[in-house]
mmCIF file of C-alpha atoms in Angstrom:
data_model
loop_
_atom_site.group_PDB
_atom_site.id
_atom_site.type_symbol
_atom_site.label_atom_id
_atom_site.label_comp_id
_atom_site.label_asym_id
_atom_site.label_seq_id
_atom_site.Cartn_x
_atom_site.Cartn_y
_atom_site.Cartn_z
ATOM 1 C CA UNK L 1 5.702 48.516 28.403
ATOM 2 C CA UNK L 2 6.719 51.605 30.324
ATOM 3 C CA UNK L 3 10.111 52.567 31.752
ATOM 4 C CA UNK L 4 11.466 50.572 34.685
ATOM 5 C CA UNK L 5 11.604 52.495 37.978
ATOM 6 C CA UNK L 6 13.266 51.484 41.256
ATOM 7 C CA UNK L 7 11.397 52.182 44.503
ATOM 8 C CA UNK L 8 13.624 52.460 47.594
ATOM 9 C CA UNK L 9 10.929 53.126 50.217
ATOM 10 C CA UNK L 10 10.209 50.718 53.081
ATOM 11 C CA UNK L 11 7.548 48.139 52.247
ATOM 12 C CA UNK L 12 5.196 49.660 54.817
ATOM 13 C CA UNK L 13 5.203 52.992 52.950
ATOM 14 C CA UNK L 14 5.104 51.750 49.367
ATOM 15 C CA UNK L 15 1.507 50.752 48.597
ATOM 16 C CA UNK L 16 0.301 54.179 47.430
ATOM 17 C CA UNK L 17 3.479 54.795 45.448
ATOM 18 C CA UNK L 18 3.376 51.476 43.601
ATOM 19 C CA UNK L 19 -0.309 51.974 42.802
ATOM 20 C CA UNK L 20 0.498 55.428 41.399
ATOM 21 C CA UNK L 21 3.319 53.989 39.266
ATOM 22 C CA UNK L 22 0.977 51.292 37.948
ATOM 23 C CA UNK L 23 -1.610 53.920 37.055
ATOM 24 C CA UNK L 24 0.982 55.904 35.113
ATOM 25 C CA UNK L 25 2.155 52.850 33.197
ATOM 26 C CA UNK L 26 5.589 52.385 34.793
ATOM 27 C CA UNK L 27 7.146 49.025 35.488
ATOM 28 C CA UNK L 28 8.780 48.899 38.894
ATOM 29 C CA UNK L 29 11.095 46.999 41.176
ATOM 30 C CA UNK L 30 11.508 47.538 44.914
ATOM 31 C CA UNK L 31 14.644 47.582 47.033
ATOM 32 C CA UNK L 32 13.605 48.837 50.489
ATOM 33 C CA UNK L 33 16.619 50.596 51.932
ATOM 34 C CA UNK L 34 15.125 50.655 55.428
ATOM 35 C CA UNK L 35 13.301 47.882 57.269
ATOM 36 C CA UNK L 36 10.775 49.108 59.816
ATOM 37 C CA UNK L 37 10.741 47.332 63.177
ATOM 38 C CA UNK L 38 8.007 48.197 65.698
ATOM 39 C CA UNK L 39 8.682 46.536 69.064
ATOM 40 C CA UNK L 40 5.874 45.100 71.170
ATOM 41 C CA UNK L 41 4.975 47.684 73.862
ATOM 42 C CA UNK L 42 5.738 46.650 77.429
ATOM 43 C CA UNK L 43 3.018 48.903 78.849
ATOM 44 C CA UNK L 44 0.183 51.057 77.465
ATOM 45 C CA UNK L 45 0.792 54.757 76.851
ATOM 46 C CA UNK L 46 -1.015 57.344 78.993
ATOM 47 C CA UNK L 47 -1.700 60.325 76.741
ATOM 48 C CA UNK L 48 -3.828 62.385 79.130
ATOM 49 C CA UNK L 49 -1.114 64.984 79.731
ATOM 50 C CA UNK L 50 -0.704 65.805 76.020
ATOM 51 C CA UNK L 51 -2.772 68.263 74.007
ATOM 52 C CA UNK L 52 -1.873 66.782 70.589
ATOM 53 C CA UNK L 53 0.228 64.167 68.846
ATOM 54 C CA UNK L 54 2.738 64.899 66.060
ATOM 55 C CA UNK L 55 3.485 62.426 63.296
ATOM 56 C CA UNK L 56 6.476 62.801 60.977
ATOM 57 C CA UNK L 57 5.867 59.434 59.296
ATOM 58 C CA UNK L 58 3.138 56.888 58.698
ATOM 59 C CA UNK L 59 5.221 54.384 60.653
ATOM 60 C CA UNK L 60 4.938 56.642 63.678
ATOM 61 C CA UNK L 61 1.159 56.343 63.363
ATOM 62 C CA UNK L 62 1.360 52.548 63.166
ATOM 63 C CA UNK L 63 3.612 52.392 66.217
ATOM 64 C CA UNK L 64 1.379 54.798 68.174
ATOM 65 C CA UNK L 65 -1.631 52.599 67.391
ATOM 66 C CA UNK L 66 0.121 49.719 69.156
ATOM 67 C CA UNK L 67 0.808 51.849 72.228
ATOM 68 C CA UNK L 68 -2.772 52.987 72.843
ATOM 69 C CA UNK L 69 -6.294 52.667 71.524
ATOM 70 C CA UNK L 70 -7.045 56.291 72.431
ATOM 71 C CA UNK L 71 -7.636 58.452 69.333
ATOM 72 C CA UNK L 72 -8.922 61.551 71.117
ATOM 73 C CA UNK L 73 -5.882 63.756 70.498
ATOM 74 C CA UNK L 74 -5.712 65.936 67.402
ATOM 75 C CA UNK L 75 -3.024 64.614 65.046
ATOM 76 C CA UNK L 76 -0.644 66.935 63.199
ATOM 77 C CA UNK L 77 0.970 65.167 60.241
ATOM 78 C CA UNK L 78 3.930 65.993 58.023
ATOM 79 C CA UNK L 79 2.116 65.007 54.825
ATOM 80 C CA UNK L 80 -1.049 63.666 53.261
ATOM 81 C CA UNK L 81 0.085 60.017 53.239
ATOM 82 C CA UNK L 82 0.663 60.171 56.994
ATOM 83 C CA UNK L 83 -2.708 61.881 57.442
ATOM 84 C CA UNK L 84 -4.408 59.104 55.461
ATOM 85 C CA UNK L 85 -2.781 56.552 57.753
ATOM 86 C CA UNK L 86 -4.208 58.448 60.733
ATOM 87 C CA UNK L 87 -7.652 58.288 59.158
ATOM 88 C CA UNK L 88 -7.221 54.545 58.604
ATOM 89 C CA UNK L 89 -6.538 54.186 62.345
ATOM 90 C CA UNK L 90 -9.724 56.134 63.192
ATOM 91 C CA UNK L 91 -8.283 59.503 64.179
ATOM 92 C CA UNK L 92 -11.064 62.068 63.757
ATOM 93 C CA UNK L 93 -9.134 65.311 64.142
ATOM 94 C CA UNK L 94 -6.303 65.207 61.576
ATOM 95 C CA UNK L 95 -4.239 68.052 60.097
ATOM 96 C CA UNK L 96 -1.721 67.712 57.262
ATOM 97 C CA UNK L 97 1.169 70.067 56.557
ATOM 98 C CA UNK L 98 1.399 68.538 53.046
ATOM 99 C CA UNK L 99 5.146 69.098 52.999
ATOM 100 C CA UNK L 100 8.241 68.509 55.093
ATOM 101 C CA UNK L 101 9.244 68.974 58.726
ATOM 102 C CA UNK L 102 9.522 72.758 58.281
ATOM 103 C CA UNK L 103 5.954 72.905 56.963
ATOM 104 C CA UNK L 104 4.816 70.793 59.907
ATOM 105 C CA UNK L 105 6.495 73.164 62.366
ATOM 106 C CA UNK L 106 4.751 76.092 60.671
ATOM 107 C CA UNK L 107 1.382 74.311 60.888
ATOM 108 C CA UNK L 108 1.852 73.653 64.607
ATOM 109 C CA UNK L 109 2.794 77.282 65.264
ATOM 110 C CA UNK L 110 -0.381 78.352 63.461
ATOM 111 C CA UNK L 111 -2.816 75.876 65.025
ATOM 112 C CA UNK L 112 -1.478 74.926 68.470
ATOM 113 C CA UNK L 113 -1.160 77.107 71.583
ATOM 114 C CA UNK L 114 1.950 76.005 73.518
ATOM 115 C CA UNK L 115 0.339 77.151 76.764
ATOM 116 C CA UNK L 116 -2.236 74.358 76.552
ATOM 117 C CA UNK L 117 0.226 71.558 77.235
ATOM 118 C CA UNK L 118 2.973 69.373 75.760
ATOM 119 C CA UNK L 119 2.908 67.562 72.423
ATOM 120 C CA UNK L 120 3.713 63.884 71.938
ATOM 121 C CA UNK L 121 5.996 62.905 69.037
ATOM 122 C CA UNK L 122 6.303 59.135 68.432
ATOM 123 C CA UNK L 123 9.303 58.725 66.139
ATOM 124 C CA UNK L 124 12.139 56.564 64.891
ATOM 125 C CA UNK L 125 15.463 56.360 66.678
ATOM 126 C CA UNK L 126 16.986 58.373 63.823
ATOM 127 C CA UNK L 127 15.042 61.179 62.168
ATOM 128 C CA UNK L 128 15.735 63.661 59.384
ATOM 129 C CA UNK L 129 15.350 66.648 61.709
ATOM 130 C CA UNK L 130 14.681 67.669 65.303
ATOM 131 C CA UNK L 131 11.143 69.014 65.396
ATOM 132 C CA UNK L 132 11.228 69.595 69.141
ATOM 133 C CA UNK L 133 14.319 71.756 68.865
ATOM 134 C CA UNK L 134 12.736 73.734 66.019
ATOM 135 C CA UNK L 135 9.700 74.512 68.176
ATOM 136 C CA UNK L 136 11.518 75.057 71.477
ATOM 137 C CA UNK L 137 12.131 78.774 70.948
ATOM 138 C CA UNK L 138 8.394 79.246 70.348
ATOM 139 C CA UNK L 139 7.596 77.829 73.785
ATOM 140 C CA UNK L 140 6.481 74.340 72.779
ATOM 141 C CA UNK L 141 7.297 71.290 74.884
ATOM 142 C CA UNK L 142 7.631 68.291 72.549
ATOM 143 C CA UNK L 143 8.001 64.877 74.163
ATOM 144 C CA UNK L 144 9.707 62.766 71.513
ATOM 145 C CA UNK L 145 9.813 59.042 72.202
ATOM 146 C CA UNK L 146 11.409 56.299 70.102
ATOM 147 C CA UNK L 147 8.639 53.872 69.137
ATOM 148 C CA UNK L 148 10.152 52.153 66.112
ATOM 149 C CA UNK L 149 13.453 51.607 64.342
ATOM 150 C CA UNK L 150 14.359 51.922 60.686
ATOM 151 C CA UNK L 151 17.146 49.399 60.132
ATOM 152 C CA UNK L 152 19.408 49.786 57.104
ATOM 153 C CA UNK L 153 19.268 47.078 54.448
ATOM 154 C CA UNK L 154 22.483 45.143 53.941
ATOM 155 C CA UNK L 155 21.943 43.997 50.353
ATOM 156 C CA UNK L 156 20.059 44.555 47.117
ATOM 157 C CA UNK L 157 17.462 41.985 46.031
ATOM 158 C CA UNK L 158 18.827 39.790 43.240
ATOM 159 C CA UNK L 159 16.381 41.089 40.615
ATOM 160 C CA UNK L 160 17.345 44.681 41.433
ATOM 161 C CA UNK L 161 21.049 43.887 41.337
ATOM 162 C CA UNK L 162 20.667 42.293 37.911
ATOM 163 C CA UNK L 163 18.652 45.236 36.596
ATOM 164 C CA UNK L 164 21.238 47.742 37.817
ATOM 165 C CA UNK L 165 24.150 45.826 36.338
ATOM 166 C CA UNK L 166 22.375 45.523 32.993
ATOM 167 C CA UNK L 167 21.387 49.225 32.947
ATOM 168 C CA UNK L 168 17.670 48.455 32.747
ATOM 169 C CA UNK L 169 16.498 50.954 35.384
ATOM 170 C CA UNK L 170 15.611 54.384 34.064
ATOM 171 C CA UNK L 171 15.077 56.121 37.416
ATOM 172 C CA UNK L 172 15.525 55.571 41.139
ATOM 173 C CA UNK L 173 13.097 57.255 43.545
ATOM 174 C CA UNK L 174 14.404 58.628 46.860
ATOM 175 C CA UNK L 175 12.138 59.892 49.652
ATOM 176 C CA UNK L 176 14.492 60.406 52.608
ATOM 177 C CA UNK L 177 18.131 61.295 53.292
ATOM 178 C CA UNK L 178 18.734 58.058 55.178
ATOM 179 C CA UNK L 179 17.265 55.952 52.386
ATOM 180 C CA UNK L 180 19.555 57.736 49.939
ATOM 181 C CA UNK L 181 22.587 57.250 52.195
ATOM 182 C CA UNK L 182 21.904 53.526 52.471
ATOM 183 C CA UNK L 183 21.548 53.209 48.693
ATOM 184 C CA UNK L 184 24.912 54.902 48.166
ATOM 185 C CA UNK L 185 26.589 52.527 50.648
ATOM 186 C CA UNK L 186 25.197 49.496 48.823
ATOM 187 C CA UNK L 187 26.151 50.830 45.386
ATOM 188 C CA UNK L 188 29.735 51.186 46.594
ATOM 189 C CA UNK L 189 29.798 47.800 48.297
ATOM 190 C CA UNK L 190 28.629 46.118 45.081
ATOM 191 C CA UNK L 191 30.914 48.350 42.953
ATOM 192 C CA UNK L 192 28.015 49.596 40.839
ATOM 193 C CA UNK L 193 29.162 53.213 40.494
ATOM 194 C CA UNK L 194 29.682 52.935 36.725
ATOM 195 C CA UNK L 195 26.323 51.272 36.222
ATOM 196 C CA UNK L 196 24.295 54.384 37.071
ATOM 197 C CA UNK L 197 25.497 56.647 34.262
ATOM 198 C CA UNK L 198 22.310 56.020 32.290
ATOM 199 C CA UNK L 199 19.978 56.198 35.301
ATOM 200 C CA UNK L 200 18.233 59.253 36.749
ATOM 201 C CA UNK L 201 17.743 59.996 40.454
ATOM 202 C CA UNK L 202 14.437 61.583 41.480
ATOM 203 C CA UNK L 203 14.575 63.111 44.975
ATOM 204 C CA UNK L 204 11.921 64.421 47.333
ATOM 205 C CA UNK L 205 14.018 67.370 48.516
ATOM 206 C CA UNK L 206 17.444 69.035 48.217
ATOM 207 C CA UNK L 207 18.434 67.333 51.505
ATOM 208 C CA UNK L 208 17.790 63.972 49.863
ATOM 209 C CA UNK L 209 19.642 64.961 46.688
ATOM 210 C CA UNK L 210 22.724 65.948 48.692
ATOM 211 C CA UNK L 211 23.118 62.349 49.863
ATOM 212 C CA UNK L 212 23.300 60.878 46.327
ATOM 213 C CA UNK L 213 25.242 63.687 44.643
ATOM 214 C CA UNK L 214 28.604 61.873 44.803
ATOM 215 C CA UNK L 215 27.377 59.165 42.422
ATOM 216 C CA UNK L 216 27.497 59.617 38.659
ATOM 217 C CA UNK L 217 23.907 59.818 37.422
ATOM 218 C CA UNK L 218 22.515 60.539 33.977
ATOM 219 C CA UNK L 219 20.592 63.349 35.663
ATOM 220 C CA UNK L 220 19.097 64.219 39.047
ATOM 221 C CA UNK L 221 15.768 65.901 39.669
ATOM 222 C CA UNK L 222 14.252 67.336 42.849
ATOM 223 C CA UNK L 223 10.518 67.670 43.473
ATOM 224 C CA UNK L 224 9.435 71.317 43.545
ATOM 225 C CA UNK L 225 7.483 70.503 46.712
ATOM 226 C CA UNK L 226 8.272 67.620 49.092
ATOM 227 C CA UNK L 227 5.282 65.416 48.237
ATOM 228 C CA UNK L 228 4.850 62.184 46.318
ATOM 229 C CA UNK L 229 2.707 63.920 43.714
ATOM 230 C CA UNK L 230 5.436 66.414 42.849
ATOM 231 C CA UNK L 231 8.119 63.729 42.877
ATOM 232 C CA UNK L 232 6.110 61.733 40.339
ATOM 233 C CA UNK L 233 5.744 64.881 38.244
ATOM 234 C CA UNK L 234 9.537 65.075 38.032
ATOM 235 C CA UNK L 235 9.610 61.423 37.024
ATOM 236 C CA UNK L 236 7.104 62.161 34.261
ATOM 237 C CA UNK L 237 9.255 65.010 32.957
ATOM 238 C CA UNK L 238 11.965 62.499 32.007
ATOM 239 C CA UNK L 239 9.783 61.034 29.252
#
């Protein structure tokens, strides 16, 4: 049996990750630190005024799909997982930055002419960065609308709590700053700080690592590029 790994991603984003862990022979538990809530739209979205849609998460794609059945806009995605979600919802014209929000901004600057109209950004109430502000100086008009919420979890599942207290978890995987922040809050509320000294933290980016750096870990690792593939490579280097 392989090492035990803790997944902290929302359930809606975890299928590919858990399949990849299974393929690599890891055992895993899940403690979603954020619960995704997509409200029922009160009216359909008119997208005729936009030249493209920007997705910084797969949940943004899922929420957009509830707002409209129109898939005619080109979709610019932060990473490959989000792009695959677009394909699953029948978008034909999909571009992936295969990175983080900075890579997505660079892709938009390269591919999109700001003179051709505004961009639509369906997003969570809280995001890791302000893409519209990043692109404003380049002349882009980004219409960001809140289409879903990522609510913080208030507790650990019992099986995860037991595994942490008994030092059975070799590594915890972190994909976002807010997920990491929520984990730290729960560790402190359960008084588990001393129970992580034999556990490693594997982070998608330095911004994520900064949120868990106050805890005492056995070691912390950061993916050399902000993708799931590179994060799993760091996990493999622990063996």
